[in-house]
Amino acid sequence: MANDQENLLKKVISHAKEYGFVFPSSEIYDGLSAVYDYGQNGVELKNNIKEYWWKFMTQMHDNIVGIDAAIFMHPTVWKASGHVDAFNDPMIDNKDSKKRYRADVLVEDAIGKMEEKIEKEIEKAAKRFGESFDKKMFSETNPRVLEYKKKVDEANERLKNAMTGNDMVAMKQLIVDLEINDPISGTKNWTDVRQFNLMFSTEMGSIAEDANKIYLRPETAQGIFVNFLNVQKTGRMKIPFGIAQIGKAFRNEIVARQFIFRMREFEQMEMQYFVKPGTEMEAYEFWKAKRMKWHQALGLGTENYRFHDHLNLAHYANAACDIQFNFPMGFKELEGIHSRTDFDLKSHEKFSGKKLQYFDTESNQSYVPYVVETSVGLDRLFLSILSNSYKEEKLVPKNIGTDGEEGNERVVLSIPAALAPYKIAVLPLVKKDGLDEKAKSVVDQLKSTFRCYYEEKDTIGRRYRRMDAIGTPYCITIDHQTLQDNTVTLRDRDTMKQERVAIQSLKEKIGESVSMIKLLQSI
Ligand code: ATP
């Protein structure tokens, strides 16, 4: 990560804490790794992001409905989905550096290095022999190349066997035999390898038997798959249709860092779109374009988003891509769009013994639908908005001259107005002469329409700074003139420009620019 970018992330983290957006979990006990709490401003921003997603997906698509499934599910769900057997990473610790690694990644890196050596031998020989060089012959006969190749093949074979046979003793032996050093401490002082399932488990009921073991869901999608027929039948849904859900998911990530980008408890907003087999690619392209438009309507800069196609597809997918965002750590996954075929529904049919098919009245046929899913991390969206809108600005003289502005720099969060925690701050210039009462009466008039902040302490300039720092789009100042003619100053967060506005026209004046409806219409 470049230094500026690293600094930006640090600044965003401390700003988020200082201004009540995100706190480390259980901070008085020194926190809990990769778990965070949302504060008084964070929860508002988060709720507004959810509303933006929920309304777009459900209200603006008449063939999409939502559900709210439980976090606990029958344990067989996770057998059928493949998570019990395959949502694993083998991990190993180095006792000197105290760093944790994925054991398979360490072996793959070591194999990669041996392959590089083969390439180097070939390159050297090609130079030595010039025109007459026969690469195939050389690779098949040169003793050194053959020796490396043998080692690579052996290592690959042993890695495959250890992984498929779940043999972590063999995995450790492989790391020892390959003489792998910790990249940080340089030593070979390794712990044993442990297979690590990323799912959290707990027990249901009072008897701690294996049969009572249940999991905290690692994705929300399965709650939708198991309810597919319930919703289709009771909602009389016709294919193509979608089911949307917002909810918590839990993953015991081995390497969890980068603030709320990779958490152990996080929130997903997912939609599974059920289609007729054979039409899934059309749906996939449709949702790719729609989701990208939804992101870009936020106004964080179209250049900050890009698609990234998956080259190694999961065995059940026939197309998959990510929408990446330009985070302070660089372009990283924000949302996944996957064409999952009929894998999940078929597997649930097999494990539950129940039919999960759609009866198509037009063709008089039953079939298991194909699924295209869109899956976005709410916390990652939150981070994309927070990091993109964090700005340190030097105030040019013209701004310093603007009424009440203090100092020559400011930190402002230019959060999209419709998502801002507060839309308006109402500030009496001084707390006397009845200005405070007048200000409170303005709050009373506006608070059923907009979330308002009232503050009477400190100079007006300091209060403006605090509102900038939490991204409040408008400040309304009540001064002595207000008492005479019922006008106020309306200050714009981004331009810092002020204008005189009649109290009765405030709703109309502010309404459009902070409106969720307007934002939804712009997609
Ligand atoms: P990654 O490759 O970054 O681990 P993933 O491919 O495992 O992510 P998916 O299983 O596709 O992620 O989950 C869908 C979305 O859920 C991701 O695009 C991301 O926004 C979010 N997400 C996944 N894991 C986490 C996490 N540990 N913390 C926060 N958000 C997450």
Coordinates of C-alpha atoms and ligand atoms in Angstrom, one line a residue:
M1 CA 0.0 0.0 0.0
A2 CA 1.4 3.4 -0.9
N3 CA 2.1 5.7 2.0
D4 CA -0.5 8.3 1.3
Q5 CA -3.1 5.6 0.9
E6 CA -2.0 3.9 4.2
N7 CA -2.3 7.3 5.9
L8 CA -5.7 7.9 4.4
L9 CA -6.9 4.6 5.9
K10 CA -5.4 5.5 9.3
K11 CA -7.1 8.9 9.2
V12 CA -10.4 7.4 8.2
I13 CA -10.2 4.9 11.1
S14 CA -9.5 7.6 13.7
H15 CA -12.0 10.0 12.2
A16 CA -14.7 7.2 12.3
K17 CA -14.0 6.7 15.9
E18 CA -13.7 10.3 17.0
Y19 CA -17.0 11.2 15.4
G20 CA -19.1 8.3 16.4
F21 CA -19.2 6.2 13.2
V22 CA -17.2 3.1 14.1
F23 CA -15.8 1.9 17.4
P24 CA -13.6 -1.1 18.1
S25 CA -15.8 -3.8 19.7
S26 CA -15.5 -4.0 23.5
E27 CA -12.9 -1.3 23.5
I28 CA -12.6 -1.0 27.3
Y29 CA -11.3 -4.6 27.2
D30 CA -8.8 -3.6 24.4
G31 CA -11.2 -4.7 21.6
L32 CA -12.0 -7.9 19.8
S33 CA -10.0 -8.7 16.7
A34 CA -11.8 -7.8 13.4
V35 CA -15.1 -7.0 15.2
Y36 CA -16.5 -3.5 15.2
D37 CA -19.4 -1.5 16.6
Y38 CA -21.3 1.2 14.7
G39 CA -21.8 4.4 16.7
Q40 CA -24.5 7.0 16.8
N41 CA -23.6 8.4 13.4
G42 CA -22.4 5.1 11.9
V43 CA -25.7 3.4 12.4
E44 CA -27.6 6.2 10.6
L45 CA -25.3 6.0 7.6
K46 CA -25.6 2.3 7.6
N47 CA -29.4 2.4 7.8
N48 CA -29.5 4.8 5.0
I49 CA -27.3 2.6 2.8
K50 CA -29.6 -0.3 3.6
E51 CA -32.7 1.7 2.6
Y52 CA -31.0 2.7 -0.7
W53 CA -30.3 -0.9 -1.5
W54 CA -33.6 -2.4 -0.2
K55 CA -35.8 0.2 -2.0
F56 CA -33.9 -0.2 -5.2
M57 CA -34.0 -4.0 -5.2
T58 CA -37.5 -4.6 -3.9
Q59 CA -39.6 -1.4 -4.4
M60 CA -38.2 -0.6 -7.8
H61 CA -38.4 -4.2 -9.2
D62 CA -41.9 -5.6 -9.0
N63 CA -40.6 -9.1 -9.4
I64 CA -38.3 -9.0 -6.4
V65 CA -39.4 -9.5 -2.8
G66 CA -37.5 -9.6 0.5
I67 CA -37.2 -11.9 3.4
D68 CA -35.5 -12.0 6.8
A69 CA -34.3 -15.5 7.5
A70 CA -32.8 -16.6 10.9
I71 CA -29.1 -16.6 11.4
F72 CA -29.3 -20.2 12.8
M73 CA -30.2 -22.8 10.3
H74 CA -30.5 -26.6 10.3
P75 CA -26.9 -27.9 10.2
T76 CA -27.6 -30.0 7.1
V77 CA -28.0 -26.8 5.2
W78 CA -24.3 -26.3 5.5
K79 CA -23.6 -29.9 4.5
A80 CA -25.7 -29.4 1.3
S81 CA -24.1 -26.0 0.5
G82 CA -20.6 -27.5 0.8
H83 CA -19.5 -25.2 3.6
V84 CA -19.0 -28.0 6.2
D85 CA -16.6 -29.9 4.0
A86 CA -15.1 -27.2 1.9
F87 CA -15.2 -23.8 3.6
N88 CA -11.8 -24.6 5.2
D89 CA -8.4 -23.2 5.2
P90 CA -5.4 -25.1 6.6
M91 CA -3.4 -22.8 8.9
I92 CA 0.0 -22.8 10.5
D93 CA 1.8 -20.4 12.8
N94 CA 5.5 -19.5 13.0
K95 CA 6.5 -19.5 16.6
D96 CA 9.2 -16.8 16.2
S97 CA 7.3 -14.2 14.2
K98 CA 4.0 -15.2 15.7
K99 CA 2.5 -14.8 12.3
R100 CA -0.3 -17.0 11.0
Y101 CA -0.3 -18.3 7.4
R102 CA -2.4 -20.5 5.2
A103 CA -0.4 -23.7 4.9
D104 CA -1.5 -24.5 1.4
V105 CA -0.4 -21.0 0.3
L106 CA 3.0 -21.4 1.8
V107 CA 3.4 -24.7 -0.2
E108 CA 2.1 -23.2 -3.4
D109 CA 4.6 -20.4 -3.1
A110 CA 7.4 -22.8 -2.6
I111 CA 6.4 -24.8 -5.6
G112 CA 6.2 -21.5 -7.6
K113 CA 9.8 -20.8 -6.6
M114 CA 10.9 -24.3 -7.9
E115 CA 9.1 -23.7 -11.2
E116 CA 10.9 -20.4 -11.5
K117 CA 14.2 -22.3 -11.2
I118 CA 13.2 -24.6 -14.0
E119 CA 12.4 -21.6 -16.2
K120 CA 15.8 -20.0 -15.3
E121 CA 17.7 -23.2 -16.3
I122 CA 15.8 -23.2 -19.6
E123 CA 16.5 -19.6 -20.3
K124 CA 20.2 -20.0 -19.5
A125 CA 20.5 -23.0 -21.8
A126 CA 18.6 -21.1 -24.6
K127 CA 21.2 -18.4 -24.4
R128 CA 24.1 -20.9 -24.4
F129 CA 22.9 -22.9 -27.4
G130 CA 21.4 -20.1 -29.4
E131 CA 19.5 -21.1 -32.7
S132 CA 20.1 -24.8 -32.2
F133 CA 18.3 -24.9 -28.8
D134 CA 15.6 -27.6 -28.6
K135 CA 13.5 -26.6 -25.6
K136 CA 11.5 -29.8 -25.5
M137 CA 14.5 -32.0 -25.7
F138 CA 16.4 -30.0 -23.1
S139 CA 13.4 -30.0 -20.6
E140 CA 13.0 -33.7 -21.0
T141 CA 16.7 -34.7 -20.6
N142 CA 18.6 -32.1 -18.6
P143 CA 19.4 -33.7 -15.2
R144 CA 18.9 -30.5 -13.2
V145 CA 15.6 -29.7 -14.8
L146 CA 14.4 -33.2 -14.3
E147 CA 15.3 -33.1 -10.7
Y148 CA 13.4 -29.9 -10.1
K149 CA 10.4 -31.2 -12.1
K150 CA 10.4 -34.4 -10.0
K151 CA 10.3 -32.3 -6.9
V152 CA 7.5 -30.1 -8.2
D153 CA 5.4 -33.1 -9.2
E154 CA 6.0 -34.8 -5.9
A155 CA 5.1 -31.6 -4.0
N156 CA 2.0 -31.0 -6.0
E157 CA 0.9 -34.6 -5.6
R158 CA 1.5 -34.5 -1.8
L159 CA -0.3 -31.2 -1.5
K160 CA -3.3 -32.5 -3.4
N161 CA -3.4 -35.7 -1.3
A162 CA -3.0 -33.8 2.0
M163 CA -5.8 -31.4 1.0
T164 CA -8.2 -34.0 -0.4
G165 CA -7.4 -36.5 2.4
N166 CA -7.7 -33.8 5.0
D167 CA -4.3 -35.0 6.3
M168 CA -2.7 -32.1 8.2
V169 CA 0.2 -34.2 9.5
A170 CA 1.2 -34.8 5.9
M171 CA 0.8 -31.1 5.2
K172 CA 3.2 -30.2 8.0
Q173 CA 5.7 -32.8 6.8
L174 CA 5.5 -31.3 3.3
I175 CA 6.4 -27.9 4.8
V176 CA 9.3 -29.4 6.7
D177 CA 10.6 -31.4 3.6
L178 CA 10.4 -28.4 1.4
E179 CA 12.4 -26.5 4.0
I180 CA 10.0 -23.5 3.9
N181 CA 11.1 -20.5 5.9
D182 CA 8.8 -17.9 7.4
P183 CA 9.2 -14.8 5.2
I184 CA 9.3 -12.6 8.3
S185 CA 11.5 -14.4 10.9
G186 CA 13.4 -16.5 8.3
T187 CA 13.0 -19.5 10.6
K188 CA 11.5 -23.0 10.3
N189 CA 10.0 -23.0 13.8
W190 CA 6.5 -24.0 12.8
T191 CA 3.5 -25.2 14.8
D192 CA 1.4 -28.1 13.6
V193 CA -1.0 -27.5 10.7
R194 CA -4.6 -27.3 11.7
Q195 CA -7.6 -27.5 9.3
F196 CA -9.6 -24.4 9.9
N197 CA -13.2 -24.1 9.0
L198 CA -14.2 -20.5 8.6
M199 CA -17.6 -21.2 10.1
F200 CA -18.3 -20.3 13.7
S201 CA -20.2 -23.1 15.5
T202 CA -22.1 -23.3 18.8
E203 CA -24.5 -25.8 20.4
M204 CA -28.2 -25.7 20.4
G205 CA -30.0 -27.1 23.4
S206 CA -28.4 -28.4 26.6
I207 CA -26.6 -31.5 25.5
A208 CA -23.3 -30.9 24.0
E209 CA -23.3 -33.6 21.4
D210 CA -22.1 -33.3 17.9
A211 CA -25.7 -33.6 16.7
N212 CA -26.6 -30.3 18.4
K213 CA -23.8 -28.4 16.7
I214 CA -25.1 -25.6 14.7
Y215 CA -23.4 -22.8 12.8
L216 CA -23.6 -19.1 12.5
R217 CA -24.3 -18.6 8.8
P218 CA -21.3 -17.6 6.8
E219 CA -23.5 -16.2 4.0
T220 CA -27.1 -15.1 3.9
A221 CA -27.8 -16.8 0.5
Q222 CA -28.8 -20.2 2.0
G223 CA -31.7 -18.6 3.9
I224 CA -33.0 -17.6 0.5
F225 CA -32.5 -21.0 -1.2
V226 CA -34.3 -23.0 1.5
N227 CA -37.2 -20.5 1.4
F228 CA -37.3 -20.5 -2.4
L229 CA -40.6 -22.5 -2.7
N230 CA -42.2 -20.8 0.3
V231 CA -41.8 -17.4 -1.3
Q232 CA -42.6 -18.6 -4.8
K233 CA -45.8 -20.3 -3.8
T234 CA -47.1 -17.8 -1.2
G235 CA -46.1 -14.8 -3.2
R236 CA -47.3 -16.4 -6.5
M237 CA -44.0 -15.4 -8.1
K238 CA -43.4 -16.1 -11.7
I239 CA -39.9 -16.8 -13.1
P240 CA -37.8 -14.7 -13.4
F241 CA -38.1 -13.4 -9.9
G242 CA -35.7 -12.4 -7.1
I243 CA -35.5 -12.7 -3.3
A244 CA -33.6 -10.1 -1.4
Q245 CA -32.2 -10.2 2.1
I246 CA -30.0 -8.0 4.4
G247 CA -28.4 -9.7 7.3
K248 CA -25.4 -10.6 9.4
A249 CA -22.9 -13.3 8.3
F250 CA -20.0 -14.7 10.3
R251 CA -16.6 -15.9 9.1
N252 CA -13.7 -16.8 11.3
E253 CA -11.2 -15.2 8.9
I254 CA -7.6 -16.4 9.4
V255 CA -6.0 -13.1 8.4
A256 CA -8.4 -10.4 9.4
R257 CA -7.2 -6.8 8.9
Q258 CA -8.0 -3.6 7.1
F259 CA -10.6 -2.2 9.4
I260 CA -14.2 -3.0 8.4
F261 CA -13.1 -4.4 5.0
R262 CA -12.6 -7.9 6.5
M263 CA -14.5 -8.6 9.6
R264 CA -15.5 -11.7 11.5
E265 CA -19.0 -10.5 11.9
F266 CA -20.3 -8.5 9.0
E267 CA -23.5 -7.7 7.0
Q268 CA -24.4 -8.8 3.5
M269 CA -27.1 -7.6 1.2
E270 CA -27.8 -10.4 -1.2
M271 CA -30.4 -11.1 -3.9
Q272 CA -30.9 -14.4 -5.6
Y273 CA -32.6 -14.2 -9.0
F274 CA -34.3 -17.3 -10.2
V275 CA -34.4 -17.9 -13.9
K276 CA -35.2 -20.5 -16.5
P277 CA -32.1 -22.6 -17.3
G278 CA -30.5 -21.3 -20.5
T279 CA -31.4 -17.7 -19.8
E280 CA -28.9 -17.2 -17.0
M281 CA -26.3 -15.4 -19.0
E282 CA -28.8 -12.8 -20.1
A283 CA -29.8 -12.3 -16.4
Y284 CA -26.1 -12.2 -15.4
E285 CA -25.3 -9.4 -17.9
F286 CA -28.5 -7.5 -16.9
W287 CA -27.6 -7.6 -13.2
K288 CA -23.9 -6.7 -13.8
A289 CA -25.1 -3.5 -15.6
K290 CA -27.8 -2.7 -13.0
R291 CA -25.6 -3.1 -10.0
M292 CA -22.9 -1.0 -11.5
K293 CA -25.4 1.8 -12.2
W294 CA -26.7 1.6 -8.6
H295 CA -23.1 2.1 -7.3
Q296 CA -22.3 4.9 -9.7
A297 CA -25.4 6.8 -8.9
L298 CA -23.9 7.6 -5.5
G299 CA -21.5 10.0 -7.2
L300 CA -18.3 8.7 -5.7
G301 CA -16.7 8.9 -9.2
T302 CA -17.2 6.4 -12.0
E303 CA -13.4 5.9 -12.3
N304 CA -13.4 4.3 -8.8
Y305 CA -15.4 1.2 -9.9
R306 CA -14.4 -1.6 -12.2
F307 CA -15.4 -5.1 -13.0
H308 CA -13.1 -8.0 -12.3
D309 CA -13.9 -11.3 -13.9
H310 CA -13.2 -14.5 -12.0
L311 CA -10.8 -16.7 -13.9
N312 CA -11.0 -19.7 -11.6
L313 CA -14.7 -20.3 -11.3
A314 CA -16.1 -22.3 -8.4
H315 CA -17.2 -25.7 -9.6
Y316 CA -20.9 -24.7 -9.5
A317 CA -20.6 -21.3 -11.2
N318 CA -20.7 -20.7 -15.0
A319 CA -19.8 -17.0 -14.8
A320 CA -18.7 -14.7 -11.9
C321 CA -17.2 -11.3 -11.4
D322 CA -16.6 -8.7 -8.8
I323 CA -17.4 -5.1 -8.7
Q324 CA -14.2 -3.6 -7.3
F325 CA -13.9 -0.2 -5.6
N326 CA -10.8 1.9 -5.3
F327 CA -10.4 1.7 -1.5
P328 CA -7.5 3.3 0.3
M329 CA -5.8 -0.2 0.0
G330 CA -6.3 -0.1 -3.8
F331 CA -9.0 -1.8 -6.0
K332 CA -10.7 -4.5 -4.0
E333 CA -13.9 -6.5 -4.1
L334 CA -17.0 -4.6 -3.0
E335 CA -19.7 -6.8 -4.6
G336 CA -19.8 -10.3 -6.2
I337 CA -22.1 -11.2 -9.1
H338 CA -22.3 -14.9 -9.6
S339 CA -24.2 -17.2 -12.0
R340 CA -24.5 -20.2 -9.6
T341 CA -26.4 -22.6 -12.0
D342 CA -28.8 -24.9 -10.2
F343 CA -26.1 -26.2 -7.8
D344 CA -27.6 -25.0 -4.5
L345 CA -31.3 -25.9 -5.1
K346 CA -30.3 -29.3 -6.5
S347 CA -28.1 -30.0 -3.6
H348 CA -30.9 -29.0 -1.1
E349 CA -33.2 -31.3 -3.1
K350 CA -30.7 -34.2 -2.6
F351 CA -30.1 -33.6 1.1
S352 CA -33.7 -32.8 2.2
G353 CA -35.4 -35.2 -0.1
K354 CA -37.9 -32.4 -1.0
K355 CA -38.6 -31.2 -4.5
L356 CA -37.5 -27.6 -5.1
Q357 CA -38.9 -27.1 -8.5
Y358 CA -40.8 -24.5 -10.3
F359 CA -43.9 -25.4 -12.3
D360 CA -43.9 -23.4 -15.5
T361 CA -47.6 -23.0 -16.5
E362 CA -46.8 -21.9 -20.0
S363 CA -44.7 -24.9 -21.0
N364 CA -46.4 -27.3 -18.5
Q365 CA -43.0 -28.3 -17.2
S366 CA -41.3 -28.5 -13.9
Y367 CA -37.7 -27.5 -13.5
V368 CA -35.0 -26.5 -11.0
P369 CA -34.3 -22.8 -11.7
Y370 CA -30.9 -21.4 -12.3
V371 CA -29.7 -18.6 -10.0
V372 CA -27.9 -15.4 -10.6
E373 CA -26.9 -13.7 -7.3
T374 CA -25.7 -10.2 -6.4
S375 CA -23.9 -10.1 -3.1
V376 CA -22.6 -6.9 -1.6
G377 CA -21.0 -6.3 1.8
L378 CA -22.7 -3.5 3.7
D379 CA -19.6 -2.8 5.7
R380 CA -17.5 -2.6 2.6
L381 CA -20.0 -0.2 1.1
F382 CA -19.8 1.9 4.3
L383 CA -16.0 2.0 4.0
S384 CA -16.1 2.9 0.3
I385 CA -18.4 5.9 1.2
L386 CA -16.5 7.0 4.2
S387 CA -13.0 6.8 2.7
N388 CA -14.1 8.4 -0.5
S389 CA -15.9 11.3 1.2
Y390 CA -13.1 12.1 3.7
K391 CA -11.5 15.3 2.6
E392 CA -9.0 17.7 4.2
E393 CA -9.4 21.1 2.7
K394 CA -7.4 24.2 2.8
L395 CA -9.8 27.1 3.0
V396 CA -9.0 29.7 0.3
P397 CA -9.3 33.3 1.4
K398 CA -12.7 33.7 -0.2
N399 CA -14.0 30.9 2.1
I400 CA -12.3 32.3 5.2
G401 CA -14.2 35.5 4.5
T402 CA -17.5 33.6 4.5
D403 CA -19.6 34.4 7.5
G404 CA -18.7 32.5 10.6
E405 CA -16.1 30.1 9.0
E406 CA -13.1 29.5 11.3
G407 CA -9.5 28.6 10.7
N408 CA -7.8 27.9 7.4
E409 CA -8.5 24.2 7.0
R410 CA -11.2 21.8 7.6
V411 CA -12.1 18.1 7.5
V412 CA -15.3 17.5 5.7
L413 CA -17.2 14.3 4.9
S414 CA -18.9 14.8 1.6
I415 CA -21.2 11.9 2.1
P416 CA -23.9 11.6 -0.6
A417 CA -26.6 13.9 1.0
A418 CA -29.4 11.3 0.9
L419 CA -27.2 9.0 3.0
A420 CA -25.9 11.5 5.5
P421 CA -26.6 10.8 9.2
Y422 CA -28.1 14.2 9.7
K423 CA -29.6 16.3 6.9
I424 CA -29.7 19.6 8.8
A425 CA -28.2 21.3 11.8
V426 CA -30.1 24.1 13.4
L427 CA -27.8 26.5 15.2
P428 CA -28.9 29.6 17.1
L429 CA -26.1 32.2 16.6
V430 CA -26.1 32.9 20.4
K431 CA -28.0 31.2 23.2
K432 CA -29.9 34.3 24.3
D433 CA -32.5 36.9 23.1
G434 CA -34.9 34.1 22.3
L435 CA -32.7 32.8 19.4
D436 CA -32.5 29.3 21.1
E437 CA -36.3 29.0 21.4
K438 CA -36.7 30.2 17.8
A439 CA -34.2 27.5 16.7
K440 CA -36.0 24.8 18.6
S441 CA -39.3 25.8 17.0
V442 CA -37.6 25.4 13.6
V443 CA -36.4 21.9 14.6
D444 CA -40.0 21.1 15.5
Q445 CA -41.2 22.2 12.1
L446 CA -38.6 20.1 10.2
K447 CA -37.9 17.0 12.3
S448 CA -40.7 14.9 10.9
T449 CA -39.2 15.4 7.4
F450 CA -35.5 15.5 8.0
R451 CA -33.2 14.2 10.7
C452 CA -32.1 17.5 12.5
Y453 CA -29.2 18.2 14.8
Y454 CA -29.6 21.0 17.3
E455 CA -26.6 22.6 18.9
E456 CA -26.1 25.9 20.8
K457 CA -22.6 25.5 22.3
D458 CA -19.4 27.1 21.0
T459 CA -18.8 29.7 18.3
I460 CA -20.8 29.2 15.1
G461 CA -17.5 28.5 13.2
R462 CA -16.7 25.5 15.5
R463 CA -20.2 24.2 15.1
Y464 CA -19.9 24.4 11.3
R465 CA -16.7 22.4 11.6
R466 CA -18.3 19.7 13.7
M467 CA -21.2 19.4 11.2
D468 CA -18.7 19.2 8.3
A469 CA -16.9 16.4 10.1
I470 CA -20.0 14.2 10.3
G471 CA -21.1 15.2 6.8
T472 CA -24.3 17.2 7.5
P473 CA -25.3 18.7 4.2
Y474 CA -27.0 21.9 5.6
C475 CA -26.6 24.2 8.5
I476 CA -29.4 26.6 9.3
T477 CA -28.4 29.6 11.4
I478 CA -30.9 31.5 13.5
D479 CA -29.9 35.1 14.1
H480 CA -31.5 38.3 15.2
Q481 CA -32.9 39.0 11.8
T482 CA -34.8 35.7 12.0
L483 CA -36.9 37.1 14.9
Q484 CA -37.9 40.0 12.7
D485 CA -38.6 38.5 9.3
N486 CA -38.6 34.7 9.7
T487 CA -35.6 34.1 7.5
V488 CA -32.5 32.1 8.3
T489 CA -29.0 31.5 6.7
L490 CA -28.7 28.2 4.9
R491 CA -25.1 27.0 4.6
D492 CA -24.1 24.4 2.1
R493 CA -21.6 21.8 3.4
D494 CA -19.6 21.4 0.2
T495 CA -19.4 25.0 -1.1
M496 CA -19.7 26.7 2.3
K497 CA -21.9 29.2 0.5
Q498 CA -24.7 30.9 2.5
E499 CA -28.0 32.3 1.5
R500 CA -30.9 33.9 3.2
V501 CA -34.0 31.7 3.0
A502 CA -37.5 32.0 4.5
I503 CA -38.3 29.4 7.1
Q504 CA -41.4 28.3 5.3
S505 CA -39.5 27.5 2.1
L506 CA -36.8 25.4 3.8
K507 CA -38.5 22.1 3.2
E508 CA -38.8 22.7 -0.5
K509 CA -35.3 24.2 -0.8
I510 CA -33.5 21.3 1.0
G511 CA -35.9 18.5 0.2
E512 CA -34.8 17.5 -3.3
S513 CA -31.1 17.5 -2.7
V514 CA -31.2 15.2 0.4
S515 CA -34.0 13.0 -1.0
M516 CA -33.7 9.3 -1.2
I517 CA -36.4 9.3 -3.8
K518 CA -34.4 11.6 -6.0
L519 CA -31.3 9.4 -5.6
L520 CA -33.4 6.3 -6.6
Q521 CA -34.8 8.1 -9.6
S522 CA -31.3 8.9 -10.8
I523 CA -30.4 5.3 -11.3
Ligands
ATP1 P1 -13.0 -12.0 -0.2 O1 -12.5 -12.7 -1.5 O2 -12.7 -10.5 -0.1 O3 -12.8 -12.8 1.0 P2 -15.4 -13.3 -0.9 O4 -15.2 -13.5 -2.3 O5 -15.2 -14.5 0.1 O6 -14.6 -12.1 -0.4 P3 -18.3 -13.4 -1.0 O7 -18.3 -14.8 -0.4 O8 -18.5 -13.3 -2.5 O9 -16.9 -12.8 -0.6 O10 -19.2 -12.5 -0.2 C1 -19.9 -11.4 -0.8 C2 -19.6 -10.1 -0.3 O11 -19.6 -10.1 1.2 C3 -18.2 -9.6 -0.6 O12 -18.2 -9.0 -1.9 C4 -17.9 -8.6 0.5 O13 -18.4 -7.3 0.2 C5 -18.6 -9.2 1.6 N1 -17.7 -9.8 2.6 C6 -17.2 -11.1 2.4 N2 -16.4 -11.4 3.5 C7 -16.3 -10.3 4.3 C8 -15.7 -10.0 5.5 N3 -14.9 -10.9 6.1 N4 -15.9 -8.8 6.0 C9 -16.7 -7.8 5.4 N5 -17.3 -8.1 4.3 C10 -17.2 -9.3 3.7

